[in-house]
XYZ file of C-alpha atoms in Angstrom:
466
model
C -10.610 -75.885 23.659
C -10.197 -72.534 21.886
C -8.883 -69.630 23.906
C -11.459 -66.990 24.803
C -11.432 -63.678 22.916
C -11.065 -60.566 25.075
C -13.038 -57.351 24.657
C -11.120 -54.200 23.724
C -12.855 -52.247 26.488
C -11.428 -54.659 29.096
C -7.771 -54.210 28.080
C -5.567 -53.145 31.014
C -1.956 -53.549 32.130
C -2.582 -56.603 34.331
C -1.316 -59.089 31.707
C 0.256 -59.465 28.271
C -1.637 -62.573 27.110
C -4.495 -60.715 25.438
C -6.406 -62.305 22.554
C -8.265 -59.817 20.366
C -10.632 -60.328 17.416
C -10.543 -56.984 15.604
C -10.742 -55.036 12.349
C -7.834 -52.743 11.447
C -9.531 -49.400 10.890
C -6.485 -47.242 10.114
C -2.751 -47.800 9.851
C -0.071 -45.172 9.296
C 3.681 -44.722 9.421
C 5.362 -42.199 11.733
C 8.913 -40.895 11.265
C 10.548 -39.152 14.223
C 13.086 -36.326 13.988
C 15.933 -38.859 13.945
C 14.535 -40.626 10.887
C 13.362 -43.683 12.846
C 10.052 -45.110 11.620
C 7.311 -46.929 13.529
C 3.711 -47.925 12.807
C 0.522 -46.926 14.559
C -2.980 -48.218 13.940
C -6.518 -48.247 15.300
C -8.317 -51.564 15.804
C -11.999 -52.136 16.641
C -13.824 -55.184 17.969
C -17.392 -56.430 17.403
C -18.750 -54.109 20.136
C -17.381 -51.037 18.367
C -14.700 -50.343 20.999
C -11.356 -49.073 19.687
C -7.768 -48.907 20.928
C -4.602 -47.348 19.534
C -1.805 -49.833 18.693
C 1.945 -49.206 18.443
C 4.444 -51.291 16.475
C 7.960 -50.194 17.353
C 10.834 -49.802 14.908
C 12.498 -53.104 15.860
C 9.342 -55.016 14.831
C 8.591 -52.905 11.754
C 9.929 -55.242 9.038
C 7.967 -58.164 10.400
C 4.594 -56.431 10.187
C 4.743 -53.557 7.677
C 3.841 -55.652 4.617
C 1.420 -57.900 6.497
C -0.936 -55.338 8.021
C -3.621 -53.950 5.707
C -6.406 -51.492 6.438
C -9.902 -52.993 6.804
C -8.607 -56.536 7.316
C -10.005 -58.593 10.207
C -7.683 -60.698 12.312
C -6.902 -62.381 15.620
C -4.068 -60.749 17.605
C -2.398 -62.625 20.447
C -0.139 -61.133 23.133
C 0.997 -57.574 23.651
C 2.116 -55.096 26.291
C -0.339 -52.534 27.620
C 0.631 -49.016 28.704
C -1.157 -45.785 29.487
C -2.207 -43.960 26.337
C 0.379 -41.182 26.470
C 0.272 -40.287 22.780
C 0.315 -36.514 22.422
C -2.513 -36.820 19.901
C -5.074 -39.547 20.586
C -7.412 -41.051 17.987
C -9.822 -42.822 20.363
C -11.016 -42.570 23.960
C -9.355 -45.727 25.339
C -7.090 -44.897 28.304
C -4.559 -47.574 27.270
C -2.432 -48.363 24.235
C -1.516 -51.843 22.952
C 2.128 -52.457 21.967
C 3.332 -55.372 19.836
C 5.961 -57.664 21.420
C 8.422 -60.089 19.908
C 5.938 -62.804 20.855
C 2.907 -61.092 19.316
C 1.135 -63.104 16.636
C -1.547 -62.069 14.169
C -3.693 -64.254 11.925
C -5.897 -62.879 9.160
C -9.396 -64.328 9.371
C -12.825 -63.354 8.043
C -14.938 -61.975 10.902
C -18.418 -60.943 9.749
C -19.553 -59.726 13.175
C -17.166 -56.740 13.231
C -18.579 -53.521 11.699
C -16.935 -52.397 8.434
C -14.362 -49.630 8.300
C -16.003 -46.260 8.857
C -15.456 -42.716 10.068
C -16.316 -40.927 13.286
C -17.133 -37.382 12.180
C -16.910 -34.492 14.627
C -19.905 -32.166 14.616
C -19.024 -28.635 13.471
C -21.389 -27.171 16.065
C -19.411 -28.839 18.859
C -16.136 -27.516 17.422
C -17.518 -23.964 17.329
C -18.753 -24.332 20.921
C -15.382 -25.640 22.097
C -16.784 -29.075 22.966
C -13.752 -31.066 21.897
C -10.678 -32.492 23.576
C -7.466 -30.605 22.903
C -5.423 -33.814 22.519
C -7.897 -35.650 20.283
C -7.695 -36.153 16.503
C -11.056 -36.128 14.724
C -12.552 -37.085 11.363
C -14.011 -34.119 9.454
C -16.300 -33.888 6.416
C -17.620 -30.724 4.778
C -18.121 -28.773 1.556
C -15.554 -26.131 0.634
C -17.384 -22.799 0.508
C -14.348 -20.540 0.048
C -10.560 -20.591 -0.297
C -9.262 -17.788 1.909
C -5.473 -18.300 1.926
C -2.854 -19.911 -0.325
C 0.824 -19.979 0.579
C 3.110 -21.511 -2.032
C 6.281 -23.489 -1.406
C 8.980 -20.816 -1.323
C 12.231 -20.631 0.672
C 11.386 -20.480 4.377
C 7.698 -21.195 3.817
C 5.649 -24.383 3.638
C 2.699 -24.982 1.326
C -0.547 -24.286 3.154
C -4.073 -23.829 1.836
C -6.739 -22.454 4.161
C -10.362 -23.160 3.204
C -13.752 -22.623 4.809
C -15.702 -25.855 5.305
C -19.500 -25.869 5.687
C -21.585 -28.728 7.058
C -25.169 -29.602 6.135
C -26.474 -27.416 8.994
C -24.728 -24.302 7.667
C -21.977 -24.269 10.326
C -18.588 -23.098 9.006
C -15.046 -23.753 10.263
C -11.592 -22.994 8.887
C -9.527 -25.938 7.647
C -5.760 -25.611 7.066
C -4.143 -28.105 4.684
C -0.352 -28.261 5.004
C 2.278 -29.428 2.533
C 1.229 -32.549 0.554
C -2.385 -32.098 1.673
C -2.467 -28.501 0.428
C -0.723 -29.481 -2.808
C -3.235 -32.288 -3.378
C -6.155 -29.889 -2.901
C -4.677 -27.273 -5.280
C -4.014 -29.928 -7.934
C -7.662 -30.980 -7.786
C -9.008 -27.424 -7.655
C -6.894 -26.191 -10.586
C -7.778 -29.142 -12.822
C -10.213 -27.714 -15.412
C -12.008 -31.073 -15.561
C -13.189 -30.691 -11.961
C -16.250 -28.461 -11.724
C -18.985 -28.055 -9.151
C -18.925 -28.444 -5.379
C -15.902 -29.856 -3.548
C -16.529 -32.129 -0.565
C -13.462 -33.133 1.428
C -13.038 -35.782 4.089
C -10.037 -35.330 6.401
C -9.145 -38.035 8.907
C -7.161 -37.514 12.113
C -7.613 -33.747 12.010
C -6.191 -31.567 14.767
C -8.828 -29.307 16.323
C -7.863 -26.021 17.921
C -10.257 -23.212 18.726
C -12.678 -23.075 15.774
C -10.356 -24.464 13.102
C -8.883 -27.792 12.056
C -5.650 -28.901 10.406
C -4.178 -32.112 9.066
C -1.853 -33.982 11.416
C 1.808 -34.379 10.474
C 1.347 -38.174 10.281
C -1.752 -40.296 9.864
C -4.200 -37.878 8.237
C -5.841 -38.878 4.966
C -7.438 -36.360 2.598
C -10.249 -37.566 0.305
C -11.642 -35.108 -2.263
C -14.955 -35.852 -4.017
C -14.087 -39.558 -3.970
C -16.608 -42.246 -4.796
C -17.227 -43.483 -1.265
C -20.630 -43.596 0.495
C -19.806 -40.880 3.052
C -18.813 -38.268 0.467
C -21.513 -39.182 -2.064
C -24.208 -39.071 0.623
C -22.995 -35.656 1.799
C -22.908 -34.345 -1.775
C -26.448 -35.559 -2.470
C -27.794 -33.611 0.513
C -26.357 -30.271 -0.628
C -28.821 -27.831 -2.262
C -28.937 -28.360 -6.016
C -27.466 -24.937 -6.799
C -24.511 -25.541 -4.416
C -23.746 -28.901 -6.034
C -23.025 -27.078 -9.300
C -20.977 -24.185 -7.850
C -17.205 -24.381 -7.622
C -15.842 -22.661 -4.471
C -14.389 -19.195 -4.977
C -11.103 -17.693 -3.843
C -11.354 -14.651 -1.593
C -9.172 -11.568 -1.944
C -7.131 -10.567 1.079
C -7.299 -6.898 2.078
C -4.755 -4.147 1.563
C -4.649 -0.339 1.332
C -3.242 1.101 -1.908
C -1.302 -0.394 -4.769
C 1.049 0.491 -7.569
C 3.534 -1.699 -9.390
C 3.376 -4.557 -11.838
C 4.700 -8.019 -12.525
C 7.973 -9.602 -13.493
C 9.023 -12.772 -15.293
C 10.768 -15.639 -13.544
C 12.560 -18.180 -15.716
C 11.658 -21.524 -14.151
C 9.186 -22.867 -11.608
C 11.674 -23.322 -8.743
C 13.976 -20.397 -9.545
C 13.166 -16.813 -8.526
C 15.802 -14.993 -10.620
C 14.513 -12.463 -13.098
C 14.425 -13.334 -16.777
C 16.587 -10.989 -18.907
C 14.010 -10.963 -21.706
C 10.484 -12.423 -21.343
C 10.196 -12.820 -25.122
C 13.293 -14.961 -25.801
C 14.585 -18.381 -24.774
C 17.850 -18.410 -22.806
C 19.858 -20.368 -20.219
C 19.104 -19.429 -16.617
C 21.841 -18.753 -14.060
C 20.712 -21.940 -12.263
C 21.735 -23.972 -15.341
C 18.294 -24.714 -16.782
C 17.353 -23.949 -20.367
C 14.276 -21.744 -20.493
C 11.961 -21.720 -23.502
C 9.162 -19.664 -21.943
C 9.584 -17.666 -18.697
C 6.849 -17.826 -16.056
C 5.178 -14.520 -15.127
C 5.369 -13.764 -11.395
C 3.977 -10.927 -9.300
C 5.779 -7.959 -7.839
C 3.335 -5.334 -6.601
C 4.199 -2.149 -4.744
C 1.502 -0.928 -2.382
C 1.406 2.368 -0.527
C 0.024 1.566 2.916
C -1.228 4.367 5.132
C -1.454 4.602 8.924
C -3.074 7.835 9.963
C -1.270 10.630 8.134
C 1.769 8.494 7.349
C 2.266 6.134 4.444
C 5.045 3.817 3.279
C 5.771 1.638 0.274
C 5.343 -2.120 0.808
C 6.541 -4.661 -1.774
C 4.497 -7.846 -2.233
C 6.035 -10.836 -4.002
C 4.566 -13.758 -5.888
C 3.231 -16.040 -3.122
C 1.551 -13.200 -1.206
C 0.011 -11.735 -4.364
C -1.329 -15.087 -5.549
C -3.019 -15.543 -2.163
C -4.420 -12.002 -2.157
C -5.774 -12.023 -5.706
C -6.774 -15.685 -5.850
C -5.035 -16.241 -9.194
C -1.518 -16.601 -10.511
C 0.283 -13.877 -12.453
C 0.451 -16.236 -15.423
C -3.331 -16.703 -15.433
C -3.924 -12.936 -15.218
C -1.391 -12.249 -17.966
C -2.886 -14.859 -20.310
C -6.411 -13.561 -19.666
C -5.374 -10.041 -20.686
C -3.685 -11.331 -23.850
C -6.782 -13.367 -24.760
C -8.845 -10.182 -24.405
C -6.535 -8.367 -26.834
C -4.498 -6.391 -24.279
C -0.723 -6.798 -24.805
C 0.527 -3.634 -23.090
C 2.405 -4.757 -19.957
C 1.836 -1.333 -18.335
C -1.959 -1.748 -18.321
C -3.122 -2.958 -14.924
C -5.876 -5.597 -14.692
C -9.203 -4.605 -13.159
C -8.760 -7.301 -10.487
C -6.146 -5.150 -8.741
C -8.870 -2.662 -7.798
C -10.022 -5.084 -5.101
C -6.893 -4.202 -3.103
C -8.009 -0.640 -2.372
C -9.135 0.756 0.997
C -8.696 -2.340 3.137
C -7.199 -2.716 6.619
C -4.550 -5.348 7.420
C -1.666 -6.147 9.737
C 1.772 -6.830 8.285
C 5.133 -8.304 9.221
C 7.772 -6.676 7.037
C 11.502 -6.428 6.477
C 12.373 -2.741 6.242
C 14.755 -1.799 3.421
C 15.597 1.869 4.158
C 18.078 2.057 1.275
C 15.178 1.672 -1.154
C 12.607 3.484 1.042
C 10.432 0.402 1.101
C 9.506 -2.664 3.165
C 9.317 -6.257 1.899
C 6.199 -8.067 3.137
C 6.800 -11.411 4.876
C 3.385 -11.971 6.479
C -0.047 -10.394 6.310
C -3.392 -10.867 8.047
C -6.814 -9.322 7.448
C -8.616 -10.980 10.370
C -10.660 -8.194 11.986
C -10.248 -9.554 15.514
C -6.473 -9.741 15.235
C -6.263 -6.296 13.638
C -8.192 -4.930 16.615
C -5.837 -6.693 19.039
C -2.829 -5.042 17.402
C -4.512 -1.629 17.554
C -5.298 -2.109 21.242
C -1.792 -3.356 22.108
C -0.059 -0.362 20.535
C -2.524 2.402 21.345
C -0.927 5.734 22.243
C -1.237 6.535 25.949
C -2.813 9.805 27.019
C 0.307 11.188 28.694
C 2.567 10.550 25.736
C 2.732 12.400 22.441
C 2.925 10.588 19.101
C 6.472 11.845 18.485
C 7.662 10.172 21.694
C 6.542 6.735 20.527
C 9.178 4.302 19.300
C 9.461 2.967 15.799
C 10.480 -0.684 15.254
C 13.410 -1.153 12.892
C 14.916 -4.573 12.076
C 18.242 -5.309 13.743
C 20.926 -5.474 11.057
C 22.541 -8.375 12.898
C 19.397 -10.484 12.825
C 17.060 -9.997 9.875
C 15.868 -13.597 9.742
C 12.669 -14.734 11.409
C 12.292 -18.271 12.657
C 10.618 -20.772 10.367
C 7.157 -22.255 10.854
C 7.457 -24.423 13.939
C 6.349 -27.980 14.636
C 5.242 -29.299 17.983
C 7.144 -32.025 19.807
C 5.230 -34.722 17.951
C 5.773 -33.165 14.548
C 2.267 -31.745 14.234
C 1.599 -28.446 12.486
C 0.122 -25.691 14.622
C -2.735 -24.122 12.612
C -2.239 -20.772 14.355
C 1.269 -20.413 12.971
C -0.154 -19.485 9.563
C -0.672 -15.893 10.619
C 2.432 -15.029 12.606
C 5.905 -16.357 13.185
C 8.037 -15.832 16.275
C 9.595 -12.392 15.932
C 13.329 -11.911 15.894
C 15.157 -9.476 18.126
C 14.652 -5.880 17.027
C 16.251 -2.584 17.811
C 13.979 0.226 18.920
C 14.874 3.651 17.586
C 13.079 6.541 19.288
C 12.242 9.699 17.410
C 14.571 11.621 19.711
C 17.558 9.571 18.600
C 17.719 7.032 21.438
C 18.557 3.394 20.645
C 17.158 0.657 22.886
C 17.395 -3.148 22.606
C 13.985 -4.779 22.497
C 13.306 -8.537 22.731
C 9.802 -9.275 21.434
C 7.561 -11.834 23.124
C 8.809 -15.312 22.226
C 5.322 -16.808 21.777
C 3.481 -14.420 19.505
C 0.336 -16.101 18.150
C -3.002 -15.070 16.769
C -4.927 -16.382 19.768
C -2.131 -16.582 22.325
C -2.652 -15.790 25.981
C 0.591 -13.837 26.339
C -0.031 -10.178 25.347
C 2.391 -8.271 23.171
C 4.673 -5.838 24.975
C 3.810 -2.132 24.853
C 6.743 0.057 24.035
C 7.244 3.232 25.972
C 10.300 5.434 25.543
C 10.498 8.196 28.127
C 11.575 11.551 26.680
C 15.115 12.486 27.546
C 15.636 15.450 29.818
């Protein structure tokens, strides 16, 4: 007599002799910070109930080449524990763990629904109706690209886009590292025109924005699958033909120009942009790559100071590379390098917040981070407002500590997930506060500065000396 098949919804920790008839919906590899790999997957039975499954490192070789997404199978025996994953993919309170005695047999099971997606409604995300420890599937049309950060020393690739659903609801979506690079490769391919619909699985949801998970997320762009094609067909005809635009970030005033960098991964300046040469990094350069360097005079009240913006920040602000802008000018018959493109006019008369490294020797500041979010700008203004009983000259000025000019890198959570809020700000380093009256005071900034954090920034108040 054949052994009875158990339902996924009935799984508990009372035994290990479970027999499951399931479809493998998703499978992914996870590497911890010690370089140890394990597998995780989601299985679903004929009733549509799902459970998260763990295959530990010591059983990895046995199962890694056997398990395939969308296959149906019979699984026998496994340990059951509380679902303590930091990020959960389904609602089941338990997780199923393979044992040495676990067996799995591939078999055709027609009664189990095919592999599918469980999309989270944008309206629920905007209303905060989502679990903070839950990973969701997301689908939407890209309406705008509002931030691009290239892979430079100390920075990870991240592309921030605005996704719109069929009801007109919009959320921000942050694509990190390989996900951001994949999107940019598709977007910059001249063969790809029209609307861009993306499907992101296992997306982290926080506040009103989503981000790919460090492990397990899959990014599908305009692929020929029913979910994406059905979404595309329901877009208005004019939107189906429109390629999403890149927004320009906001700044105050500009002056400056561009420079040439020899090779893609080297930031040293080319000695002559017209001639081939050997770079200091050892590579032979036939044609240098134009890169941005723009000097912007930023004003605050009656004061102004010179800020220097480098290639990655400028590309994000202007929505185009220096090479593209340079080639466009040449194609239009303009070969004078001192003529500034019209696109730079969009940088005028805007308000932003900045994180900078002050370089007093050159009377300038090098921009590390920038943000034009109106809400955050208002928060900064409120946090550092001048109190009524204190004159402007008695307020402190922040100057980087010469002993610690480095900021901490973009952080990962304990499970290796990227925090979408860390795009805007990084944890500040220790500064030295220099008062206008010549006093010097140590100041340790808040160690959890975030765009939407609950810990307010410290207000600085230097009492006038007697």
